[in-house]
GROMACS .gro file of C-alpha atoms in nm:
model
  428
    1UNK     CA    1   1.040  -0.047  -0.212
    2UNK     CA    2   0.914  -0.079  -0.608
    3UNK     CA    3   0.908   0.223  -0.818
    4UNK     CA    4   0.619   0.267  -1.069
    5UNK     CA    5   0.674   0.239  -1.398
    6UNK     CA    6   0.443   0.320  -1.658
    7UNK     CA    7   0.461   0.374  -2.052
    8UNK     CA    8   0.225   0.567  -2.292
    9UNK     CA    9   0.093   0.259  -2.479
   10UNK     CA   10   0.195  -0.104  -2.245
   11UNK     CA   11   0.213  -0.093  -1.879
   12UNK     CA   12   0.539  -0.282  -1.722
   13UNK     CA   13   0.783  -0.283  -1.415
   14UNK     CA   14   1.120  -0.257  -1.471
   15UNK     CA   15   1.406  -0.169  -1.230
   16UNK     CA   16   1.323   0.053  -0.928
   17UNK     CA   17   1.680   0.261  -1.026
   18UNK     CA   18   1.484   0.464  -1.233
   19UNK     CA   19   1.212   0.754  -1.199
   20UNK     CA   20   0.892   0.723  -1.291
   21UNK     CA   21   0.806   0.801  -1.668
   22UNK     CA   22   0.439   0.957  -1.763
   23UNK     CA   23   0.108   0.780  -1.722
   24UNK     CA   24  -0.119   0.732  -2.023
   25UNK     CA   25  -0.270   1.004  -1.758
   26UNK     CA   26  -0.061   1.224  -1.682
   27UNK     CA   27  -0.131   1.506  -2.000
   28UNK     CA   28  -0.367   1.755  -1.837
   29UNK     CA   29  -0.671   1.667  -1.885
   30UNK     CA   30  -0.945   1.910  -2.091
   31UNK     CA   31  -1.336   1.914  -1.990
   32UNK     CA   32  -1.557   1.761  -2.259
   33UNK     CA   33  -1.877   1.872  -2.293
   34UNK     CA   34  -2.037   1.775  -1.939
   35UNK     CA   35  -2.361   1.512  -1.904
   36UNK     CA   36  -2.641   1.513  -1.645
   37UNK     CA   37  -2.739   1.233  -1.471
   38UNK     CA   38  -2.943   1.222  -1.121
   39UNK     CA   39  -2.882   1.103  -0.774
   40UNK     CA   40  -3.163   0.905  -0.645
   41UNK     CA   41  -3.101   0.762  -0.284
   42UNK     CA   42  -3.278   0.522  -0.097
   43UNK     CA   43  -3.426   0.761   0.161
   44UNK     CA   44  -3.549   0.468   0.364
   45UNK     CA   45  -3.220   0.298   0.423
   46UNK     CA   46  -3.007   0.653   0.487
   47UNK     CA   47  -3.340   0.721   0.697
   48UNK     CA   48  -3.269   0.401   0.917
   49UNK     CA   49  -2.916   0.391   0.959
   50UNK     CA   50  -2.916   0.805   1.002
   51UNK     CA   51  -2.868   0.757   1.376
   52UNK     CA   52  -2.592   0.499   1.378
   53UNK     CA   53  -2.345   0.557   1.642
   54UNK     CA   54  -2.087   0.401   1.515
   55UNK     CA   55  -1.770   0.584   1.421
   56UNK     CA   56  -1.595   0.503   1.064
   57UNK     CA   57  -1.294   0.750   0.969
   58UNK     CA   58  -1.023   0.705   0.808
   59UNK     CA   59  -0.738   0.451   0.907
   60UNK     CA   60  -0.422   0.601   0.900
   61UNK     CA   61  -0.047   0.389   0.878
   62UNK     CA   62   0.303   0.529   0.895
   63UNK     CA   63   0.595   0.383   0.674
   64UNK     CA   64   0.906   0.517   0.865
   65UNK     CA   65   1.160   0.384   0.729
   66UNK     CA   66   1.470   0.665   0.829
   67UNK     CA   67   1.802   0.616   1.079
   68UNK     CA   68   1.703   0.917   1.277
   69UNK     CA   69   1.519   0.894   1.653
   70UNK     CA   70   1.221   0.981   1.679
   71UNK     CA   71   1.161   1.251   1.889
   72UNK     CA   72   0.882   1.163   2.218
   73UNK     CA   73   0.720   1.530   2.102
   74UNK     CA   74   0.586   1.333   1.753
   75UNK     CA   75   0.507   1.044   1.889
   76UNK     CA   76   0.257   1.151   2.147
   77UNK     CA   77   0.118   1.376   1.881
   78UNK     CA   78   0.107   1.086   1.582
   79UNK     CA   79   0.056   0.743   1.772
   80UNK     CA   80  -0.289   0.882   1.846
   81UNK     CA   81  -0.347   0.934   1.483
   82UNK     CA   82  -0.205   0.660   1.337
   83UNK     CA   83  -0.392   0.263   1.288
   84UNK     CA   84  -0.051   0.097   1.205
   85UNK     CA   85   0.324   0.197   1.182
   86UNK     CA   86   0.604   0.004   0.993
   87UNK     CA   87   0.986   0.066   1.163
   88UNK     CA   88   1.353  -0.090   1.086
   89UNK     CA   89   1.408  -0.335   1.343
   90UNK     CA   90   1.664  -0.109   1.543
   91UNK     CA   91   1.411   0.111   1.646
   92UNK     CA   92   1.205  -0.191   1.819
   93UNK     CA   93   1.235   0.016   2.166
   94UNK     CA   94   0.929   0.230   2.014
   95UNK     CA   95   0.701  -0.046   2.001
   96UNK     CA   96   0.645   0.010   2.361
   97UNK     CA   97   0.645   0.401   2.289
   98UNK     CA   98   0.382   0.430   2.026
   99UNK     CA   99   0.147   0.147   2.236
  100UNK     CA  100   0.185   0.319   2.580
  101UNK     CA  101   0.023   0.657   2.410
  102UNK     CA  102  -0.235   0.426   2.168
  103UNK     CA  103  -0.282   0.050   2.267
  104UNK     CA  104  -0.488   0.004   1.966
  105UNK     CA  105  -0.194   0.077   1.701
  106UNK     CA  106  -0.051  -0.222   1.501
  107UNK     CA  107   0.351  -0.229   1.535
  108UNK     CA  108   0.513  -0.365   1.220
  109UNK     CA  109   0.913  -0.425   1.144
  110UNK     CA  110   0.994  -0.419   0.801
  111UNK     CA  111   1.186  -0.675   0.651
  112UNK     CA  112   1.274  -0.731   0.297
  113UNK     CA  113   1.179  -1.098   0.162
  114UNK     CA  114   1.435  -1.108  -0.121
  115UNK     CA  115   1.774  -0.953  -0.047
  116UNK     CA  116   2.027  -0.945   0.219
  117UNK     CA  117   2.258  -0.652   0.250
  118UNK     CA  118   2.617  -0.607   0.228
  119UNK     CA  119   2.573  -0.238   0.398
  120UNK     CA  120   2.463  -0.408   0.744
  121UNK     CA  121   2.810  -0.562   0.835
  122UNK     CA  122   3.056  -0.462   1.069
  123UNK     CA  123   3.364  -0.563   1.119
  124UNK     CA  124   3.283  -0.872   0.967
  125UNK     CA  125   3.000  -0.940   1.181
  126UNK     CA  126   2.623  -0.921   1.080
  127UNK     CA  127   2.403  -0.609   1.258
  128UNK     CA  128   2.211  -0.749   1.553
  129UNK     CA  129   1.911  -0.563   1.384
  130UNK     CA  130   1.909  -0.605   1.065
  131UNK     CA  131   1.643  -0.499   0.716
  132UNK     CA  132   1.622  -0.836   0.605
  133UNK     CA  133   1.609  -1.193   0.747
  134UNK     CA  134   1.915  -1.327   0.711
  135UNK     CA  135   2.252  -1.178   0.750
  136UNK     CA  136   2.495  -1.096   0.472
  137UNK     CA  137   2.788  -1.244   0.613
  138UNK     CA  138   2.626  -1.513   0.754
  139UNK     CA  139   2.449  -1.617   0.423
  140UNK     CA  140   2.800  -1.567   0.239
  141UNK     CA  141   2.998  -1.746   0.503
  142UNK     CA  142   2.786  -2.067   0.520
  143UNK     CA  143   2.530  -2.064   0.195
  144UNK     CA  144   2.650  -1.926  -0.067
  145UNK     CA  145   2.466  -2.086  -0.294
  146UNK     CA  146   2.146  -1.907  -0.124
  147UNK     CA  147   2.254  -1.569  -0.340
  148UNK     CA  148   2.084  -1.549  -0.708
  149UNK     CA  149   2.274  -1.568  -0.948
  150UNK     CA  150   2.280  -1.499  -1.325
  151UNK     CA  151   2.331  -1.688  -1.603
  152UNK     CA  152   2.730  -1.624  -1.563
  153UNK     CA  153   2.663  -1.723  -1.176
  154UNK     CA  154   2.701  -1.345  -1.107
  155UNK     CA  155   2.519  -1.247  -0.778
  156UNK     CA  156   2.223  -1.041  -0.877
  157UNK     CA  157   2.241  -0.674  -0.771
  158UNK     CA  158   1.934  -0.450  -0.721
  159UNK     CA  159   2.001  -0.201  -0.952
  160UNK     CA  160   2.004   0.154  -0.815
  161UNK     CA  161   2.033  -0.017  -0.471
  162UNK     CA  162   2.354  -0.012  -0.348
  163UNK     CA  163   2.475  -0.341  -0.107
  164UNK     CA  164   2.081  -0.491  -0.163
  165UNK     CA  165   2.225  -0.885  -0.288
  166UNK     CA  166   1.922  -1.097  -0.383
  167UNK     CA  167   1.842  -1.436  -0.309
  168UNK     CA  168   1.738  -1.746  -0.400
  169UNK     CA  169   1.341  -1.731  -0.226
  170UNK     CA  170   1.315  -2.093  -0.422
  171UNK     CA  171   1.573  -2.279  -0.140
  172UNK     CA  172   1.383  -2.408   0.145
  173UNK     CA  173   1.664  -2.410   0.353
  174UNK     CA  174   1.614  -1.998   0.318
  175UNK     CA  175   1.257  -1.960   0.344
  176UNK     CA  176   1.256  -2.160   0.659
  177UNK     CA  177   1.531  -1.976   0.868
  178UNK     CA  178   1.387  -1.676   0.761
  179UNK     CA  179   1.078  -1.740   0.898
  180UNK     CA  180   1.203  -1.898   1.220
  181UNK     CA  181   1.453  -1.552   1.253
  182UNK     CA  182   1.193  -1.319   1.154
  183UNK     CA  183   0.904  -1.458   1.379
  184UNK     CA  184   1.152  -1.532   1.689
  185UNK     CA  185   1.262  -1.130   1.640
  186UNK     CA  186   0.870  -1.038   1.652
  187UNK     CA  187   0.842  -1.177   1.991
  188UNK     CA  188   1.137  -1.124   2.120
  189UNK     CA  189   1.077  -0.747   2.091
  190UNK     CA  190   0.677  -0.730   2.070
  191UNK     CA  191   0.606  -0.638   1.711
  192UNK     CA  192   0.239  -0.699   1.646
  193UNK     CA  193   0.401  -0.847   1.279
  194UNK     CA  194   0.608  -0.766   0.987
  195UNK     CA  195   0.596  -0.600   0.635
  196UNK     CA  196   0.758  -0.810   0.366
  197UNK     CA  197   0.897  -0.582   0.100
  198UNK     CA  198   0.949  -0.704  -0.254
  199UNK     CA  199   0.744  -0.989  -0.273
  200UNK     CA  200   0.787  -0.961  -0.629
  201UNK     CA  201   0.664  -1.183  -0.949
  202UNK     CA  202   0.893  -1.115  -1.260
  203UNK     CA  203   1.268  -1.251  -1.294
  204UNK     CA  204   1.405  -0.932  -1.382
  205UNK     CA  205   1.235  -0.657  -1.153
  206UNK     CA  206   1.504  -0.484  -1.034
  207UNK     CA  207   1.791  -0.537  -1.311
  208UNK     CA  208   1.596  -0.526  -1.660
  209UNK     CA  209   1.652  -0.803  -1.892
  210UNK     CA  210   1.928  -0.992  -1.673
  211UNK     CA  211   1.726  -1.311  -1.593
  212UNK     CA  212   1.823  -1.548  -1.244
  213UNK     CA  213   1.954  -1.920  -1.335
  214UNK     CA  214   1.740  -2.179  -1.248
  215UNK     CA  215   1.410  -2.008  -1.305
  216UNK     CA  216   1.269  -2.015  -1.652
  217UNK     CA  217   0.939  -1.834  -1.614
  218UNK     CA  218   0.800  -1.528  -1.413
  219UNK     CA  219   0.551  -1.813  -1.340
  220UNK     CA  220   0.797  -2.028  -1.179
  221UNK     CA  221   0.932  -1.745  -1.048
  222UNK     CA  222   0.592  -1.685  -0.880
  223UNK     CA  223   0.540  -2.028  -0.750
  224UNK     CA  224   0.888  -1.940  -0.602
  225UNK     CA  225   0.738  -1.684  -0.369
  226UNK     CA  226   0.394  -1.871  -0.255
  227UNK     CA  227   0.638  -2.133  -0.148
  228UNK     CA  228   0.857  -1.870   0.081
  229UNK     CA  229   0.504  -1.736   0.179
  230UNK     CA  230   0.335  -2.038   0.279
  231UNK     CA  231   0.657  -2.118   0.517
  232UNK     CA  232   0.687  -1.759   0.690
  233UNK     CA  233   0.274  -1.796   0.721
  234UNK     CA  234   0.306  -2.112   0.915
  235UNK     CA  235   0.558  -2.024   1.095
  236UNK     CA  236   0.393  -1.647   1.206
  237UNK     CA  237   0.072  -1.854   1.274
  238UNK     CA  238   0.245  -2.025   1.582
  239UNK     CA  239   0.278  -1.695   1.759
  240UNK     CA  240  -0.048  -1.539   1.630
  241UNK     CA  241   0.168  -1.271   1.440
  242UNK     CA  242   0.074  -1.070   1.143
  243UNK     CA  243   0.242  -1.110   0.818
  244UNK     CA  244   0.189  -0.845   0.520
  245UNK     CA  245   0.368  -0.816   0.203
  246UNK     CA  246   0.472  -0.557  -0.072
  247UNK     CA  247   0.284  -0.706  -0.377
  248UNK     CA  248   0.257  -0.357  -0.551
  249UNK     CA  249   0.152  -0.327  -0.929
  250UNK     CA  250  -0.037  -0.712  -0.944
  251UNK     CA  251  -0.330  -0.545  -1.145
  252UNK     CA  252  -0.061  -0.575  -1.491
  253UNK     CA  253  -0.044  -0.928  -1.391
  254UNK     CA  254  -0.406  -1.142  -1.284
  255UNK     CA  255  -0.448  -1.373  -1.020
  256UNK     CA  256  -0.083  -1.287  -0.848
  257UNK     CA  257  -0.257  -1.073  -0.582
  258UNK     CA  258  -0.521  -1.324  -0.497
  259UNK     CA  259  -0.235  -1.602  -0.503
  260UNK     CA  260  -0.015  -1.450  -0.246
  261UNK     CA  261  -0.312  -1.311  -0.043
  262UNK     CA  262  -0.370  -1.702   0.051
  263UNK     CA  263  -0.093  -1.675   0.251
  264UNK     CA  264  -0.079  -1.321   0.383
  265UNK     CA  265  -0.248  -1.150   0.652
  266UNK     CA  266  -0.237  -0.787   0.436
  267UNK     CA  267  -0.085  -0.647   0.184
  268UNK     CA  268   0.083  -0.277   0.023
  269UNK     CA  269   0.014  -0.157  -0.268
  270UNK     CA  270   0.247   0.142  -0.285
  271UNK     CA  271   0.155   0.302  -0.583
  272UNK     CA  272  -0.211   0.327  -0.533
  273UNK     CA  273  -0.412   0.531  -0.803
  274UNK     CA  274  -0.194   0.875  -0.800
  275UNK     CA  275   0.135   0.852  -0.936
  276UNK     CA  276   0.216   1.215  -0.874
  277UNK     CA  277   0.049   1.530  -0.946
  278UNK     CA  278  -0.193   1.501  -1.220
  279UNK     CA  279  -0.039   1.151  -1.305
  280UNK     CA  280  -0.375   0.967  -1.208
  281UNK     CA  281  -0.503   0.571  -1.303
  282UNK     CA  282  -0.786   0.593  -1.533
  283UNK     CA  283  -1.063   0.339  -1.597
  284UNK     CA  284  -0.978   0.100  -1.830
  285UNK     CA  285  -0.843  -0.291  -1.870
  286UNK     CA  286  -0.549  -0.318  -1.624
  287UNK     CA  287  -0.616   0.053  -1.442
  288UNK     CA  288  -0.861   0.170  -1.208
  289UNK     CA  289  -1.095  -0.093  -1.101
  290UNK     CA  290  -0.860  -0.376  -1.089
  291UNK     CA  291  -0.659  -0.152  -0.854
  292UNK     CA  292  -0.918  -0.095  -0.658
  293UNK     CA  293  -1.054  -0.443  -0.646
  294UNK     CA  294  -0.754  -0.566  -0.457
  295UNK     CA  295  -0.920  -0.363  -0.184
  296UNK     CA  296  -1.230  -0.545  -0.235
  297UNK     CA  297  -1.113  -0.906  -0.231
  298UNK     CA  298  -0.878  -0.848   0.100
  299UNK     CA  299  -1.227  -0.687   0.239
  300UNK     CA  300  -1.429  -0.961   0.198
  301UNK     CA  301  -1.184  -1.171   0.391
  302UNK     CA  302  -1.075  -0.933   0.667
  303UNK     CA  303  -0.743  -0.904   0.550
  304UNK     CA  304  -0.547  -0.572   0.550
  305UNK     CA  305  -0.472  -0.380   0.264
  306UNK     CA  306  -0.220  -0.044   0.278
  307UNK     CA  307  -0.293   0.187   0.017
  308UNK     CA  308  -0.058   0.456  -0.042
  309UNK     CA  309  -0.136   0.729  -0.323
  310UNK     CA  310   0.146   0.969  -0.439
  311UNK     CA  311   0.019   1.310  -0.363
  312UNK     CA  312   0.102   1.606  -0.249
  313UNK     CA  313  -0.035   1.900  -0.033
  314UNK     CA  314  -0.135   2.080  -0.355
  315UNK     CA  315  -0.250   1.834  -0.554
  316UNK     CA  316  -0.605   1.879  -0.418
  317UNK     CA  317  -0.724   1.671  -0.761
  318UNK     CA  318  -0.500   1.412  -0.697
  319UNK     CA  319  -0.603   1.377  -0.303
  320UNK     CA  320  -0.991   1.382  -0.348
  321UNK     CA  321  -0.908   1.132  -0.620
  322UNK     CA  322  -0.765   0.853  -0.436
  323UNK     CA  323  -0.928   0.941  -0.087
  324UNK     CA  324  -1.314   0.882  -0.264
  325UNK     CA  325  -1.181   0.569  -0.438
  326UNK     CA  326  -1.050   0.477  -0.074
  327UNK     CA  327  -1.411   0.510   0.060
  328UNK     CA  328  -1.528   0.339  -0.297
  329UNK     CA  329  -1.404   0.004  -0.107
  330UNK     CA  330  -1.306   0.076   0.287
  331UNK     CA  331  -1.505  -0.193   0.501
  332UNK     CA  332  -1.277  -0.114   0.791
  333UNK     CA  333  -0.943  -0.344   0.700
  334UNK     CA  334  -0.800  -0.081   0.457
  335UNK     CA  335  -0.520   0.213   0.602
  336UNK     CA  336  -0.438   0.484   0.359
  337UNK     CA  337  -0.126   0.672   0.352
  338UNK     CA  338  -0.018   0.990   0.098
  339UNK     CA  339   0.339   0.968  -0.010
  340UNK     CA  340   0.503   1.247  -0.226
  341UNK     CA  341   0.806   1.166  -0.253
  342UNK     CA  342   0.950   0.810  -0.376
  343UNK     CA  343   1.087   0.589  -0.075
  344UNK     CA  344   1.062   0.925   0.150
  345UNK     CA  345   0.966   0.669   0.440
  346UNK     CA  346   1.048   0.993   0.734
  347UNK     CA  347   0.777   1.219   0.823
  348UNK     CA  348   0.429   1.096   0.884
  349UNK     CA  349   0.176   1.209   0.582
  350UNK     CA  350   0.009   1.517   0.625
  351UNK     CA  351  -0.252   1.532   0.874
  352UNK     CA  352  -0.581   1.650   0.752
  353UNK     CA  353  -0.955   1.737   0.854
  354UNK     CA  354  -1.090   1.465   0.634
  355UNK     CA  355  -0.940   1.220   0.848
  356UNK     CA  356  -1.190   1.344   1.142
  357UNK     CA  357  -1.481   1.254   0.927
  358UNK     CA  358  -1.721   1.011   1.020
  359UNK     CA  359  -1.891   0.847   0.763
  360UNK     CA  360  -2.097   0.633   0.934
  361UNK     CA  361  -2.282   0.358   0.791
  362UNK     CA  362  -2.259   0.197   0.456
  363UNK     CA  363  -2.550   0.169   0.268
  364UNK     CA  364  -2.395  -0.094   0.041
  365UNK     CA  365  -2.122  -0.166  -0.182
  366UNK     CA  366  -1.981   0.059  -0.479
  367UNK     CA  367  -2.190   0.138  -0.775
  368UNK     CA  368  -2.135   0.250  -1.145
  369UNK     CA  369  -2.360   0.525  -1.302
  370UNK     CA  370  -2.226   0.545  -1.586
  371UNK     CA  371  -1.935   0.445  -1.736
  372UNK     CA  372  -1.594   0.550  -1.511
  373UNK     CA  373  -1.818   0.671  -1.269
  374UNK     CA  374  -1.844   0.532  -0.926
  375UNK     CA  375  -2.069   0.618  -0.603
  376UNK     CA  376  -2.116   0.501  -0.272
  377UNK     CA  377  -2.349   0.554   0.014
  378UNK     CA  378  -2.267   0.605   0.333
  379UNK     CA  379  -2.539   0.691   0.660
  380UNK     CA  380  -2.345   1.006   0.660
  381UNK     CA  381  -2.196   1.101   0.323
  382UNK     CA  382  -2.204   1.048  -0.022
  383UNK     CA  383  -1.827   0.947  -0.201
  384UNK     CA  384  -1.839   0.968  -0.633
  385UNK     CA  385  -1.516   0.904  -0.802
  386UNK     CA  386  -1.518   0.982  -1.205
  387UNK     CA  387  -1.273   0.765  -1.338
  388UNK     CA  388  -1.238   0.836  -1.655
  389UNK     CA  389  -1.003   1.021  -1.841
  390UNK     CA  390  -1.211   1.284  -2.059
  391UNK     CA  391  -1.559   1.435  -1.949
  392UNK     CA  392  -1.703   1.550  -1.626
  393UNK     CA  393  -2.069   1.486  -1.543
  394UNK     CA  394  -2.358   1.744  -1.403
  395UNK     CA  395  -2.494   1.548  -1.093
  396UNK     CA  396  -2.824   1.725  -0.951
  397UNK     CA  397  -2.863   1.566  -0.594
  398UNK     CA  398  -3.206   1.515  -0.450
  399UNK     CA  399  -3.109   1.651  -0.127
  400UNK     CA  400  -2.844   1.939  -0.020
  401UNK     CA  401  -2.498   1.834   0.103
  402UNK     CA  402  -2.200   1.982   0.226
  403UNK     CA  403  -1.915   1.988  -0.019
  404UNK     CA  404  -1.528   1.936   0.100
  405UNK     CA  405  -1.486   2.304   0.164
  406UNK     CA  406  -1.843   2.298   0.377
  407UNK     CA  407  -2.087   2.471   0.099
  408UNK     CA  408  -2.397   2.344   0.063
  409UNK     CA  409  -2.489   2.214  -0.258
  410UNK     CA  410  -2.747   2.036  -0.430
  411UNK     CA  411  -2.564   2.022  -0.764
  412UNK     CA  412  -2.196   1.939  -0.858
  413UNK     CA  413  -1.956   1.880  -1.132
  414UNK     CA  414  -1.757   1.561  -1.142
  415UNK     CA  415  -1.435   1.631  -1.352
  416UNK     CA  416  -1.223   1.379  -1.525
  417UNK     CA  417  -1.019   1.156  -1.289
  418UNK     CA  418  -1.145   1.348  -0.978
  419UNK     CA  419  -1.339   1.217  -0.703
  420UNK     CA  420  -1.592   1.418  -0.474
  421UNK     CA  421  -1.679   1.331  -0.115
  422UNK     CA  422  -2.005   1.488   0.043
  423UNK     CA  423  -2.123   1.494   0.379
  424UNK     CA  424  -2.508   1.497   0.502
  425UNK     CA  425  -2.607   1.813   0.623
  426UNK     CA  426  -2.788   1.656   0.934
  427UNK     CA  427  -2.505   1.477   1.050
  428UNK     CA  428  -2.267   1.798   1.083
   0.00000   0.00000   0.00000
C-alpha cells in the first residue's frame, strides 16, 4: 500500500520506504479574524423530505490485512458493522463467517496488481494462497522476462518492501493469467471481488529515480495499466465479480483517476484528506476539491469509492474534518475507513456514535459559500466543511440544531480546515 508523500512547496510520490514528510498543512493553524455569513435553507424542501424513512449512515469497510485468526468474538461484533471487508487470500474460510452474521457485507481478497513475492515460496513451491496473482517461482521458472527490469536489466525491487519483485503489467501474456487466476480464485472460494493494490502511474513509485526499460513515459507507463485493467475487467465481468483498485494520490496527476475508473468497479484512495494529526488537505489547485471530486465522479456512476483518512482517536479536528467532507459527496457508493497508523491493516477502525446517524435525505449536491467553504443539506442534518487553511467563519443558522456533542445551537464557528456536522432537532 502507497505512502503519502508531500513537500512544503510541489506535491509528489516517491517511494513508499519512507515516512511521510509535512503537509503545506500541517503547521498549526492560527484563527484569523472570523467572518459572518448566514444559513438560509429551503424550508420547503427539508419540510417535504422531513419524514423520509429512509435510513442513510455511514458505510463502513475493513482493510485487514494481518497473519493472525480472527477471533469468532470480533466477527459477530464487526460483520454487523461493517459494508465491505478486504482479507489475504488464506483467510478465504471467513468469507462464509462474516456473510453468515451479515449477508449484505461485500467480501474482497486483496491482491497486488504489480509485484509477485519472493517471501511466499516454500520449499521451492509457490503458496497455494498467495498476495498477488502470479507466483514467484512460477513467474521466475517459466517467464522471466515478465519481471521489470532496469536499465542494467536489474529486477526492480520495491524499496522498503522486502521480497515485493515487480513486473512487467505491459506483457499480455501477464495481464491475462492474472486475470484468469485471480477471477477463477474469486469463485472458487466466494469472494464477492478483489482489491488491486498499486495500480500505480509513475515509472519510479516505489524506487525514486531508477526508471523500468522499455517504458519511456509515466504516460506510457499509464497506458500500461488501462491495458492490465481492461483484461482483469473482462475477465471479472464473466463471473459478475467486483474489481477495485488502489489508485491513491491521482488528484497530483488529472484524468488518471477517471482513466482507470473506465475499467474498475471502485476504487481506494488511501490517503484521503487527513494525513495525520493536524496534517490536513487544504483548498487549493491539486488539494481538497479534486480529492474530493473523485468521490463525485465514481457517484454519478455507481461505482465504489473507499476513502480512508489518517486519524486518530484524538484528533477530533482531523475526524470531523474528513467525516463532513465524506457527507460533502456520499450518494450511497462511498465506505469510509480511519487509519492511524501507516499499513496497520489489523484492528477494525474505531467504532463511533456518528456512524449510527441517520442523515436522511439529501437536499442536493454540495455547495460553496464562500471561498473553502462547503455545505450540504441533508432531510436530517446539516454537514459544513471549511477548507481553507487560515480563517474560521461566524455562521448564524436560521433554525436551532444539535451540535456533535448534542448542544443546541443556532450559531457556530467554522475553524480553518475543520468540518462541522449538525443534526435537526426534530429528527432526534
Amino acid at each position: 500500500m502507497k505512502k503519502l508523500i508531500l513537500n512544503l512547496v510541489a506535491v509528489s510520490i516517491i517511494s513508499i520506504c519512507q515516512g511521510c514528510s509535512s503537509d503545506k498543512n500541517a503547521a498549526i493553524i492560527e484563527e484569523t479574524d472570523s467572518s459572518e455569513i448566514d444559513i438560509i435553507e429551503t424550508p420547503n424542501v427539508l419540510e417535504e423530505t422531513s419524514n423520509d424513512t429512509i435510513v442513510n449512515q455511514t458505510k463502513l469497510f475493513w482493510l485487514y490485512l494481518h497473519h493472525e485468526e480472527i477471533p469468532n468474538a470480533l466477527i459477530e461484533t464487526e460483520a454487523p458493522r461493517r459494508d465491505l471487508i478486504v482479507m489475504n487470500a488464506w483467510f478465504h474460510e471467513y468469507v462464509q463467517k462474516f456473510k453468515s452474521v451479515n449477508p449484505d457485507i461485500k467480501t474482497l481478497v486483496y491482491k497486488d496488481l504489480s509485484s509477485t513475492r519472493s517471501y511466499a515460496v516454500e520449499n521451492g513451491t509457490d503458496n497455494a494462497y498467495l498476495p498477488t496473482g502470479i507466483g514467484f517461482e512460477y513467474a521466475n521458472s517459466n517467464y522471466p522476462e515478465w519481471f521489470l527490469v532496469d536499465e542494467n536489466n536489474n529486477r526492480l525491487e520495491y524499496t522498503g518492501y522486502t521480497d515485493h519483485w515487480q513486473m512487467d503489467i505491459g506483457n499480455t501474456a501477464y495481464q491475462q493469467l492474472w486475470a484468469d487466476q485471480v477471477v477463477d480464485e474469486l469463485v472458487a472460494n466466494d469472494w464477492d471481488g478483489v482489491l488491486m493494490d498499486n495500480a500505480i502511474y509513475t515509472l519510479d513509485t516505489y524506487h525514486e529515480n531508477i526508471f523500468p526499460k522499455n517504458y519511456e513515459s509515466n504516460e506510457d507507463f499509464q497506458l500500461a495499466y488501462k491495458s492490465m485493467l481492461t483484461t482483469i475487467n473482462t475477465r471479472l465481468k464473466v463471473d459478475n465479480k467486483i474489481g477495485i483498485a488502489n489508485i491513491t494520490n491521482t488528484r497530483l496527476h488529472p484524468d488518471v483517476w477517471e482513466s482507470h475508473m473506465q475499467h474498475l468497479d471502485g476504487a481506494l484512495d488511501e490517503w484521503w484528506l487527513v494525513f495525520g494529526n493536524g496534517n490536513y488537505l487544504s483548498d487549493y489547485t491539486e488539494g481538497f476539491i479534486p480529492q474530493i471530486n473523485e468521490v463525485v465522479v465514481n457517484e454519478s456512476k455507481n461505482k465504489i469509492t473507499l476513502v480512508q483518512p489518517h486519524t486518530s482517536t484524538n484528533d477530533n479536528q482531523g475526524f470531523y474534518y474528513a467525516f463532513a467532507s465524506y457527507w460533502l459527496v456520499n450518494d450511497g457508493s462511498t465506505y469510509f475507513s480511519e487509519q492511524e497508523v501507516t499499513d496497520a491493516y489489523n484492528e477494525p477502525s474505531p467504532w463511533r456514535d456518528e456512524y449510527t446517524w441517520n442523515f436522511g435525505v439529501a437536499t442536493g449536491n454540495f455547495t460553496q459559500l464562500e471561498n473553502g467553504l462547503y455545505q450540504r443539506e441533508f432531510s436530517r442534518a446539516l454537514v459544513l466543511v471549511n477548507a481553507s487553511d487560515t480563517g474560521s467563519v461566524q455562521l448564524d443558522l436560521d433554525t436551532p440544531y444539535l451540535n456533535e456533542v448534542g448542544e443546541e445551537v443556532s450559531s457556530i464557528v467554522v475553524n480553518a480546515l475543520s468540518g462541522t456536522v449538525l443534526r435537526k432537532i426534530s429528527e432526534q
